[in-house]
Amino acid sequence: MAQNRTFKFTNPQRVEKILSQYPDKRSATLPLLHLAQEQEGYLTSAAIEAVAELVEIHPGEMMDTVSFYTMFYTKPMGKNHVQVCQTLSCSLNGADSLVDHISEKYKIAHGDVSQDGKISLVKVECLGSCDTAPVIRINDSNYESMTVEKFDKIVESI
Amino acid sequence: MPLIKIDDKEIEVEKGITVLQAAIDERIEIPYYCYHPALSIVGSCRMCLVEIEGMPKLQVSCNTTIGELPPERKKDGKYDMIVRTQTEIVKRERENVLEFLLLNHPLDCPVCDQAGECYLQDYSYKYGRAHSRFLEEKRVRKNEYLGSNVIINHNRCIMCTRCVRFTREISGTNELFVQARGDVSKISIFEDKSLDNMLAGNVIDICPVGALLSTDYIHKNRFWNLEAKKSICTDCSVGCNILVYSQNNRIYRLNARENHNVNGYFICDIGRYGFHRYEDAEKVTSPLIRSDGGFKPISWEGALKEIYEQFSMSMSGEKQQIVGIASPFHTNESLFMFGRLMNNIFKDKSIIGKLPFIEDYEIHFDSGFRISKDRSPNRKGLLDFCPNLEDEILQKVKAGEVRLCYALDDGVDRKLDEEWESFFKSQRFLVVQTYAMTPLAKLAHLILLGPSPMEREGTMTNDQGRIQWLNPSVSLTNKTRPDWEIIMEFMNTVGKRELKYTSVNEVNLEMGERFPDYRGRTFFKIGYQGLPKKNITTSRPSEGRQAIQ
Amino acid sequence: MASFEPILTRHIHREDSHTLSGYKNVGGYKALEKMFKTMAPDEVIEEVNASNLRGRGGAGFPTGVKWGFIPKDSHKPTYLICNADESEPGTFKDRLLLNKTPHMMLEGMIISSYAIDCHLAFIYIRGEFYQEHKILEKAVEEAYATNLLGNDILGSGFDLEVVIHRGAGAYICGEEMGLIESLEGKRGWPRIKPPFPAIEGYLRCPTIVSNVETLACLPHILNRGADWFKSIGSEKGSGPKLYCISGRVNNPGVYEEPLGILLTDLIFKRGGGLIDGRELKAVFPGGSSSAILRADEIDGLRMDFDSLSAAKTMLGSAGIIVMDETVDMVSVCLNIARFYAHESCGQCTPCREGTTWLVKILNRIYQGNGSLNDIDMIFEITDNIGGLIDFSKGSFGKTICPFGEAVAWPIRSFVEKFKDEFIAYVAKGVEVS
Ligand SMILES: Cc1cc2nc3c(=O)[nH]c(=O)nc-3n(C[C@H](O)[C@H](O)[C@H](O)COP(=O)(O)O)c2cc1C
Ligand code: SF4
Ligand code: SF4
Ligand code: FES
Ligand code: FES
């Protein structure tokens, strides 16, 4: 997919606010990256360079940070980004069959986006909700005590 | 000062230094990878573990600082720390770390450029396990070009991050970074922002394994074939200390050599790859004399005879007939001889000038590394030994005067503008001492074959007034004679002297006799680390002339 | 079970427990008022020291003692960071507090900041906690609006700003030095210690990192006194504790009990026993980084720092993961190893290389292609990454941060305690081939 060549924050006040909260510029890195990702769905190279410029570091150093964290994406994800917890408690309670179901239904593996761009799938680690395992996160919301049926219903509804 | 014991050795150390530094200073070997004296400490390779009495776990020696204990808590009644580097536990731990490092390593030493100077190869031989217990497939990745002649072989990288820290802390350019995390992490560059700085080549030197390679050297030779000579770089007036690697009189590569009074641990890429400029130059292989619009070889005797004929007549002639063109690319010894020739033999019939200094941007790195704007190695020496140097020689020398000119070649990059070209063309007889058919040499009537910068020997004075030894990294070719010797012959021929120096060291001694700032600055004294001039203030012209007479 | 009245979670069932008014209605921010009126910072430190409060983030280090490490003569600012990165598998207690009673933690942060003279504090909340982040934002807003944060808090002359900082998906950022690097905008590679964060932490200034639950205890200590706090639990660890129970139990969830409660009580009483009345096989007592305990090892075992460490495991994050008789230990061990390989930050050689090696071997065994030698190799590799258990084999603590031990402990315990299952896998593989 062609990447946007330029990037501009649509909410400059928010950027100012974030920068003003920290004693140094670089500390604003993570919140600014979150903001950029919210805006574009993922982090384009242009966005990474723009944030780097804001906090006054080299884009390479910015990429060093970006690439460390699993929640930052450098390529587009599906409209519904499905994150299935695969860690112990969820796995003990049936996470694997959820992954299989989603993989089969949408013909996607871990890290893929479905052809229509509607669904993407990643396996993630413990979401801190083990008492309601298995847990799936779709975009920013957690769905607890998941079953295959429940999952299909939720996806339909959003 | 804390007193510590490392194995059986008692050492007094400066408070606050690390155990690893103390060991390195004492030449006690503790293997390490991620530590580099010029870089911040990360303590990640875990290779430098040692046992420290009273501590429950092994400690990384690179991040363990030595302090002073109160008298009642001294170990064995007197030590501030007792360190053991050879116990079973330490040995086993090294074995383990090496095993981990070698898991995904291709073990391709036979084709690796680093072989022979690789700390992985070296340490696994000394400290490793004999057999790999890793049955899995190795991680395999393609080589990538990072920029500035540097290639990375990811399979060999041990993630010590020295190279990354170098671009952050020394070059300050930040191009290299670690991509991703865990065992899939790798050293990377961001899109088109490739490694691009004047110090880039140093990452190859500091990479403890063969992961960073120079496109300039890759697969050209093996380390054990090469002979390393300690010398100094002549590409600017900082005079960085270098190691020159050669085989059969051919130079293959240059590395930085540590000197804390000059360049620290590093050199710039101008110097690192600069030797190719000399390779590319059209070489002169014999003294030459102009003939039918071209040149033809002439013997040294013939050349000296020619000089005698041209120059001895002028001894009794009019004033200022002889122009000497000195050069900041020559050693102090040659310049000293040149100054003597001009000032003592031709005396006030001569005038000494120089071509315009070769200058470029001054480059300063926050880490303190510096590339001087003066891109010649010995301006200080030139001014010291030819104190009556005429800056505006073109103005001073009136057109139409009958003149003889003796010019020492300049840097290999020397170009001549029209004004200078016509100046040289107007000389009645032009002698050029050079090793290459430079634009200046092309105008000569007589070419004297001197050494190339890589063949020269003697001292140079850097812009801080530090006298350093320029060590020839390749030996003199056939008919070439040392610069000082040619000048000596010039003096003997024209001035009827009987100078019989047999080596540059004798010239150096004589030079010290006449120039107090240089007294005792012999090779044996200054060694490979150099020494400052005796009296750092440069001698004034009048003093200089006195000294010569 | 002796009756114990919850302290941290007492009011969380109220609909408005997460709001300022809800919190104030049940006595919230009273401790703060009391502190500003009657206590000097040193007295706060003394009180917390006297309470024997030990950190709830995993290491169990006494909070007051940690405060004492801050240099007295430093001219640099001091920072407090609330560690809300909760990512340890099997752990979800901080999330409950963030969701249900964020003001309790905030009050604790103000108290702690006052004690250590900090005027800018951060809450590092894990990126995945999106809803919690929203709730927290609201809570901080409310606090600013009512002068519980900002300048001259409640007329005390004390100023404090609080900034919420979201992580972005990295377990290692829960480790205090990884967290600090991450807050500085870098990758979460834990910095080597020393210097310790209390001396050189965030931006190389003195920094205290405290867990959400630790901070939530502070208002209660000031309200009711150190003696009261100490009277809860045992001598070895006092105060209330949140336990997370998950896995194959009937009533998974967070339960508040005193430190030192019996593990069996938690599993069988609060957790409602095992699903379908199955037999207990093994349990992680303190998150996936603790060594597992076999069913026959837990009788009479008390959930406090020292008792668990005597049992060669740890209280850790108090994430109890229950495995019943049907659970396949090889596959669980592989699951855990895979988690650590994925989360290793990758700077230390043993951790970076060792974790993936373990996954490869375990995978091989799981696929039926393993050998007995592989089982021995697992022992060796875990020892070499962070071996803590068999001291005769070598030193321990071989990596920059305790992650190395967090890998070694559980993996090793699986193979050690259920070796027969691993051998069975190997044997099955031999049969097949
Ligand atoms: C790998 C690793 C992960 C950790 N994750 C967390 C975490 O998610 N939350 C937490 O509070 N402490 C975590 N810790 C412990 C912190 O390093 C630190 O000790 C703690 O936040 C201090 O707070 P406390 O004194 O209140 O316990 C972790 C430690 C390690 C080694
Ligand atoms: S390329 Fe060399 S210097 Fe850079 S991290 Fe790898 S091993 Fe270290
Ligand atoms: S032990 Fe592992 S997680 Fe911790 S710093 Fe080292 S590599 Fe990173
Ligand atoms: S294991 Fe899935 S939420 Fe904890
Ligand atoms: S040199 Fe000490 S850990 Fe790498």
CSV table of C-alpha atoms in Angstrom, one decimal, chain B residues 25-367:
chain,number,residue,atom,x,y,z
B,25,ASP,CA,45.3,-1.5,32.6
B,26,GLU,CA,47.1,-4.4,34.3
B,27,ARG,CA,46.8,-6.6,31.2
B,28,ILE,CA,44.8,-9.1,33.1
B,29,GLU,CA,42.5,-10.6,30.5
B,30,ILE,CA,38.8,-10.5,31.2
B,31,PRO,CA,36.9,-11.2,28.0
B,32,TYR,CA,34.3,-8.6,27.0
B,33,TYR,CA,32.2,-7.5,24.0
B,34,CYS,CA,29.8,-4.7,24.8
B,35,TYR,CA,32.2,-2.6,26.8
B,36,HIS,CA,34.2,0.0,24.9
B,37,PRO,CA,36.2,2.6,26.7
B,38,ALA,CA,34.8,5.4,24.6
B,39,LEU,CA,31.2,4.4,24.9
B,40,SER,CA,28.6,4.3,27.6
B,41,ILE,CA,28.3,1.1,29.6
B,42,VAL,CA,25.4,-1.1,28.9
B,43,GLY,CA,26.5,-4.4,30.5
B,44,SER,CA,24.5,-6.5,28.1
B,45,CYS,CA,26.8,-9.1,26.6
B,46,ARG,CA,27.4,-10.7,30.1
B,47,MET,CA,30.8,-11.9,29.0
B,48,CYS,CA,32.9,-10.0,31.5
B,49,LEU,CA,31.5,-11.7,34.6
B,50,VAL,CA,33.9,-12.1,37.5
B,51,GLU,CA,33.6,-13.3,41.1
B,52,ILE,CA,33.9,-10.7,43.7
B,53,GLU,CA,34.4,-11.7,47.3
B,54,GLY,CA,31.4,-11.0,49.4
B,55,MET,CA,29.0,-10.7,46.6
B,56,PRO,CA,26.5,-13.5,46.1
B,57,LYS,CA,26.4,-13.5,42.4
B,58,LEU,CA,28.9,-13.0,39.7
B,59,GLN,CA,29.2,-9.4,38.7
B,60,VAL,CA,29.8,-7.8,35.3
B,61,SER,CA,33.2,-6.3,35.7
B,62,CYS,CA,32.4,-3.5,33.3
B,63,ASN,CA,29.8,-2.0,35.6
B,64,THR,CA,31.4,-2.7,38.9
B,65,THR,CA,33.2,0.3,40.3
B,66,ILE,CA,35.9,0.2,42.9
B,67,GLY,CA,35.5,2.2,46.0
B,68,GLU,CA,37.2,2.4,49.3
B,69,LEU,CA,36.1,0.3,52.3
B,70,PRO,CA,36.4,1.6,55.9
B,71,PRO,CA,39.5,0.0,57.6
B,72,GLU,CA,37.4,-2.4,59.6
B,73,ARG,CA,35.7,-3.8,56.6
B,74,LYS,CA,38.8,-4.4,54.4
B,75,LYS,CA,39.0,-7.8,52.9
B,76,ASP,CA,41.9,-9.9,54.3
B,77,GLY,CA,42.6,-6.9,56.4
B,78,LYS,CA,43.8,-4.7,53.5
B,79,TYR,CA,42.0,-5.0,50.3
B,80,ASP,CA,39.0,-2.9,49.1
B,81,MET,CA,38.0,-5.6,46.7
B,82,ILE,CA,39.1,-9.1,45.9
B,83,VAL,CA,38.3,-10.1,42.3
B,84,ARG,CA,38.7,-13.6,40.8
B,85,THR,CA,38.7,-14.0,37.1
B,86,GLN,CA,39.7,-17.6,36.7
B,87,THR,CA,37.5,-19.6,39.1
B,88,GLU,CA,35.5,-22.6,37.9
B,89,ILE,CA,32.2,-20.7,38.1
B,90,VAL,CA,33.6,-17.8,36.1
B,91,LYS,CA,35.0,-20.1,33.5
B,92,ARG,CA,31.7,-22.0,33.2
B,93,GLU,CA,29.8,-18.8,32.9
B,94,ARG,CA,32.0,-17.6,30.0
B,95,GLU,CA,31.5,-20.9,28.4
B,96,ASN,CA,27.7,-20.5,28.7
B,97,VAL,CA,27.6,-17.0,27.3
B,98,LEU,CA,29.8,-18.0,24.4
B,99,GLU,CA,27.5,-20.9,23.8
B,100,PHE,CA,24.6,-18.6,23.6
B,101,LEU,CA,26.4,-16.2,21.3
B,102,LEU,CA,27.4,-19.0,18.9
B,103,LEU,CA,23.9,-20.5,18.7
B,104,ASN,CA,23.0,-18.5,15.6
B,105,HIS,CA,26.4,-17.7,14.5
B,106,PRO,CA,27.3,-19.1,11.1
B,107,LEU,CA,30.7,-20.3,12.2
B,108,ASP,CA,32.0,-19.1,8.8
B,109,CYS,CA,35.5,-18.0,10.0
B,110,PRO,CA,37.2,-19.5,6.9
B,111,VAL,CA,35.5,-16.8,4.8
B,112,CYS,CA,35.2,-14.1,7.3
B,113,ASP,CA,37.2,-10.9,7.0
B,114,GLN,CA,37.5,-10.6,10.7
B,115,ALA,CA,39.1,-14.0,11.1
B,116,GLY,CA,42.3,-13.6,13.1
B,117,GLU,CA,41.2,-10.5,14.9
B,118,CYS,CA,37.7,-11.6,16.0
B,119,TYR,CA,36.9,-11.6,19.6
B,120,LEU,CA,34.3,-14.3,19.1
B,121,GLN,CA,36.7,-16.6,17.4
B,122,ASP,CA,39.4,-15.7,19.9
B,123,TYR,CA,37.3,-16.2,23.0
B,124,SER,CA,35.6,-19.3,21.9
B,125,TYR,CA,39.0,-20.8,21.3
B,126,LYS,CA,40.2,-19.8,24.7
B,127,TYR,CA,37.0,-20.0,26.8
B,128,GLY,CA,34.4,-21.9,24.8
B,129,ARG,CA,32.9,-25.3,24.7
B,130,ALA,CA,34.3,-27.7,22.2
B,131,HIS,CA,31.0,-28.8,20.7
B,132,SER,CA,27.8,-27.0,19.8
B,133,ARG,CA,24.8,-28.5,21.6
B,134,PHE,CA,22.4,-26.5,19.4
B,135,LEU,CA,20.5,-28.8,17.2
B,136,GLU,CA,18.1,-26.3,15.8
B,137,GLU,CA,18.2,-24.4,12.6
B,138,LYS,CA,20.1,-21.2,12.8
B,139,ARG,CA,18.7,-17.8,12.2
B,140,VAL,CA,19.7,-16.7,8.7
B,141,ARG,CA,19.5,-13.2,7.3
B,142,LYS,CA,20.8,-11.5,4.2
B,143,ASN,CA,23.7,-9.0,4.4
B,144,GLU,CA,22.6,-5.4,4.1
B,145,TYR,CA,24.4,-2.2,3.0
B,146,LEU,CA,24.2,0.4,5.7
B,147,GLY,CA,25.9,3.3,3.9
B,148,SER,CA,29.4,4.9,3.9
B,149,ASN,CA,31.1,1.6,2.7
B,150,VAL,CA,29.7,-0.4,5.6
B,151,ILE,CA,27.9,-3.7,5.1
B,152,ILE,CA,26.3,-5.7,7.9
B,153,ASN,CA,26.3,-9.4,8.1
B,154,HIS,CA,23.4,-9.9,10.5
B,155,ASN,CA,24.2,-13.6,11.1
B,156,ARG,CA,27.5,-12.7,12.8
B,157,CYS,CA,26.2,-9.8,14.8
B,158,ILE,CA,26.1,-10.4,18.6
B,159,MET,CA,24.0,-7.4,19.4
B,160,CYS,CA,26.6,-5.7,21.5
B,161,THR,CA,25.2,-2.4,20.3
B,162,ARG,CA,28.7,-0.8,20.1
B,163,CYS,CA,28.0,0.4,16.6
B,164,VAL,CA,24.7,2.0,17.6
B,165,ARG,CA,26.2,3.7,20.6
B,166,PHE,CA,29.0,4.9,18.4
B,167,THR,CA,26.6,6.8,16.1
B,168,ARG,CA,24.8,8.2,19.1
B,169,GLU,CA,27.7,9.1,21.4
B,170,ILE,CA,30.7,9.7,19.1
B,171,SER,CA,29.6,10.7,15.6
B,172,GLY,CA,26.4,12.1,17.1
B,173,THR,CA,24.6,11.2,13.9
B,174,ASN,CA,22.3,8.5,15.2
B,175,GLU,CA,21.8,6.6,12.0
B,176,LEU,CA,22.1,3.1,13.4
B,177,PHE,CA,19.5,1.7,15.7
B,178,VAL,CA,18.2,-1.6,17.0
B,179,GLN,CA,15.1,-2.8,15.1
B,180,ALA,CA,12.5,-4.9,16.9
B,181,ARG,CA,13.2,-6.8,20.1
B,182,GLY,CA,14.3,-10.1,21.5
B,183,ASP,CA,16.0,-12.6,19.2
B,184,VAL,CA,14.6,-11.1,16.1
B,185,SER,CA,16.2,-7.7,16.7
B,186,LYS,CA,18.8,-6.5,14.4
B,187,ILE,CA,20.9,-3.4,13.6
B,188,SER,CA,19.2,-1.3,11.1
B,189,ILE,CA,18.9,2.1,9.3
B,190,PHE,CA,15.7,4.0,8.7
B,191,GLU,CA,14.7,3.9,5.1
B,192,ASP,CA,17.0,6.1,3.0
B,193,LYS,CA,18.7,7.6,6.1
B,194,SER,CA,21.7,5.5,5.7
B,195,LEU,CA,24.9,5.6,7.6
B,196,ASP,CA,26.4,8.9,6.5
B,197,ASN,CA,29.0,10.5,8.5
B,198,MET,CA,32.7,11.2,8.4
B,199,LEU,CA,33.4,8.7,11.2
B,200,ALA,CA,31.3,5.9,9.8
B,201,GLY,CA,34.2,3.5,9.2
B,202,ASN,CA,35.0,3.3,12.9
B,203,VAL,CA,32.0,1.1,13.4
B,204,ILE,CA,33.9,-1.6,11.5
B,205,ASP,CA,36.9,-1.2,13.8
B,206,ILE,CA,34.8,-1.4,17.0
B,207,CYS,CA,32.6,-4.3,16.0
B,208,PRO,CA,34.1,-7.0,18.1
B,209,VAL,CA,33.1,-9.6,15.5
B,210,GLY,CA,33.0,-9.7,11.7
B,211,ALA,CA,29.5,-8.3,11.4
B,212,LEU,CA,30.4,-4.9,10.1
B,213,LEU,CA,32.5,-5.1,7.0
B,214,SER,CA,34.0,-2.5,4.7
B,215,THR,CA,33.0,-2.7,1.0
B,216,ASP,CA,36.5,-1.4,0.5
B,217,TYR,CA,38.2,-4.4,2.0
B,218,ILE,CA,35.7,-7.2,1.9
B,219,HIS,CA,37.3,-10.5,0.9
B,220,LYS,CA,40.4,-8.7,-0.4
B,221,ASN,CA,42.8,-10.3,2.0
B,222,ARG,CA,43.1,-12.2,5.2
B,223,PHE,CA,44.2,-10.7,8.5
B,224,TRP,CA,47.2,-13.1,9.0
B,225,ASN,CA,48.7,-12.2,5.6
B,226,LEU,CA,48.8,-8.6,6.5
B,227,GLU,CA,51.6,-6.7,8.2
B,228,ALA,CA,50.5,-3.9,10.5
B,229,LYS,CA,52.5,-0.8,10.8
B,230,LYS,CA,52.0,1.9,13.4
B,231,SER,CA,51.9,5.3,11.8
B,232,ILE,CA,50.0,8.6,11.6
B,233,CYS,CA,47.5,9.9,9.1
B,234,THR,CA,48.6,12.7,6.8
B,235,ASP,CA,45.2,13.9,5.6
B,236,CYS,CA,44.8,16.7,8.1
B,237,SER,CA,46.8,18.5,10.7
B,238,VAL,CA,45.3,16.5,13.6
B,239,GLY,CA,47.6,13.6,12.7
B,240,CYS,CA,45.4,10.7,13.9
B,241,ASN,CA,47.3,7.6,14.9
B,242,ILE,CA,46.7,4.7,12.6
B,243,LEU,CA,47.6,1.1,11.9
B,244,VAL,CA,48.4,0.5,8.2
B,245,TYR,CA,47.9,-3.0,7.0
B,246,SER,CA,49.9,-4.1,4.0
B,247,GLN,CA,51.2,-7.1,2.1
B,248,ASN,CA,53.9,-7.1,-0.5
B,249,ASN,CA,54.1,-3.3,-0.4
B,250,ARG,CA,50.4,-2.9,-1.1
B,251,ILE,CA,48.2,-1.3,1.4
B,252,TYR,CA,44.9,-3.0,2.1
B,253,ARG,CA,43.4,-1.0,4.9
B,254,LEU,CA,43.8,1.5,7.6
B,255,ASN,CA,42.5,1.3,11.2
B,256,ALA,CA,42.5,3.7,14.0
B,257,ARG,CA,45.2,3.4,16.7
B,258,GLU,CA,44.5,4.6,20.2
B,259,ASN,CA,46.2,7.9,21.2
B,260,HIS,CA,44.4,9.9,23.9
B,261,ASN,CA,46.5,13.0,23.1
B,262,VAL,CA,45.4,13.1,19.6
B,263,ASN,CA,42.5,11.1,18.2
B,264,GLY,CA,41.2,8.9,21.1
B,265,TYR,CA,40.2,5.6,19.5
B,266,PHE,CA,39.0,6.8,16.1
B,267,ILE,CA,39.9,8.2,12.7
B,268,CYS,CA,37.8,9.8,10.1
B,269,ASP,CA,36.9,8.2,6.8
B,270,ILE,CA,38.9,10.7,4.8
B,271,GLY,CA,42.0,9.2,6.4
B,272,ARG,CA,40.7,5.7,6.5
B,273,TYR,CA,40.1,5.5,2.7
B,274,GLY,CA,42.6,8.2,1.8
B,275,PHE,CA,45.3,5.8,0.7
B,276,HIS,CA,43.4,5.0,-2.4
B,277,ARG,CA,44.1,8.5,-3.7
B,278,TYR,CA,47.8,7.6,-3.8
B,279,GLU,CA,47.1,4.3,-5.5
B,280,ASP,CA,45.3,6.1,-8.3
B,281,ALA,CA,48.0,8.6,-8.9
B,282,GLU,CA,50.2,8.2,-12.0
B,283,LYS,CA,53.5,7.1,-10.4
B,284,VAL,CA,56.9,8.2,-11.3
B,285,THR,CA,59.5,5.4,-11.2
B,286,SER,CA,62.7,7.1,-11.9
B,287,PRO,CA,64.3,10.6,-11.9
B,288,LEU,CA,63.2,12.2,-15.1
B,289,ILE,CA,64.5,14.9,-17.3
B,290,ARG,CA,62.5,16.9,-19.9
B,291,SER,CA,63.2,15.9,-23.4
B,292,ASP,CA,61.3,16.7,-26.6
B,293,GLY,CA,58.2,17.9,-24.8
B,294,GLY,CA,58.2,14.8,-22.8
B,295,PHE,CA,60.3,13.2,-20.1
B,296,LYS,CA,63.0,10.6,-20.2
B,297,PRO,CA,64.6,8.7,-17.3
B,298,ILE,CA,67.9,9.9,-16.0
B,299,SER,CA,70.2,8.4,-13.4
B,300,TRP,CA,70.6,10.0,-10.0
B,301,GLU,CA,74.2,11.0,-11.0
B,302,GLY,CA,72.8,12.6,-14.1
B,303,ALA,CA,70.2,14.4,-12.2
B,304,LEU,CA,72.6,15.8,-9.6
B,305,LYS,CA,74.9,16.8,-12.4
B,306,GLU,CA,72.1,18.7,-14.0
B,307,ILE,CA,71.4,20.4,-10.7
B,308,TYR,CA,75.0,21.4,-10.3
B,309,GLU,CA,75.0,22.9,-13.7
B,310,GLN,CA,71.9,24.8,-13.2
B,311,PHE,CA,72.2,26.0,-9.7
B,312,SER,CA,75.9,26.5,-8.9
B,313,MET,CA,76.1,29.3,-11.5
B,314,SER,CA,73.5,31.1,-9.7
B,315,MET,CA,75.5,31.2,-6.5
B,316,SER,CA,77.4,34.1,-7.7
B,317,GLY,CA,74.5,35.7,-9.7
B,318,GLU,CA,72.0,38.3,-8.9
B,319,LYS,CA,69.7,38.4,-5.9
B,320,GLN,CA,66.7,36.3,-5.3
B,321,GLN,CA,67.1,34.0,-8.2
B,322,ILE,CA,66.2,30.9,-6.4
B,323,VAL,CA,62.7,30.0,-5.3
B,324,GLY,CA,62.2,27.2,-2.9
B,325,ILE,CA,58.7,25.8,-2.7
B,326,ALA,CA,58.3,23.9,0.5
B,327,SER,CA,55.3,21.9,1.5
B,328,PRO,CA,53.4,21.1,4.7
B,329,PHE,CA,53.1,17.5,3.4
B,330,HIS,CA,56.8,16.8,4.2
B,331,THR,CA,58.4,15.6,7.4
B,332,ASN,CA,60.2,17.9,9.8
B,333,GLU,CA,63.5,16.4,8.8
B,334,SER,CA,63.0,17.1,5.1
B,335,LEU,CA,61.8,20.6,5.8
B,336,PHE,CA,64.7,21.2,8.1
B,337,MET,CA,67.1,20.2,5.3
B,338,PHE,CA,65.2,22.2,2.9
B,339,GLY,CA,65.4,25.3,5.1
B,340,ARG,CA,69.1,24.8,5.5
B,341,LEU,CA,69.6,24.5,1.7
B,342,MET,CA,67.7,27.7,1.1
B,343,ASN,CA,68.8,29.8,4.1
B,344,ASN,CA,72.4,28.5,4.5
B,345,ILE,CA,73.5,27.8,1.0
B,346,PHE,CA,71.5,30.1,-1.2
B,347,LYS,CA,71.2,32.6,1.6
B,348,ASP,CA,69.6,35.8,0.5
B,349,LYS,CA,69.6,34.8,-3.1
B,350,SER,CA,66.7,32.5,-2.2
B,351,ILE,CA,63.2,33.0,-1.2
B,352,ILE,CA,61.0,30.3,0.3
B,353,GLY,CA,57.4,30.1,-0.6
B,354,LYS,CA,54.6,27.5,-0.6
B,355,LEU,CA,51.6,26.7,-2.6
B,356,PRO,CA,48.3,27.9,-1.0
B,357,PHE,CA,47.5,25.7,2.0
B,358,ILE,CA,44.9,23.1,1.2
B,359,GLU,CA,41.9,23.9,3.4
B,360,ASP,CA,38.4,22.6,3.8
B,361,TYR,CA,35.7,22.6,6.4
B,362,GLU,CA,36.7,22.2,10.0
B,363,ILE,CA,34.6,19.4,11.4
B,364,HIS,CA,33.9,19.1,15.2
B,365,PHE,CA,32.0,16.3,16.8
B,366,ASP,CA,30.5,16.9,20.2
B,367,SER,CA,32.4,13.9,21.4
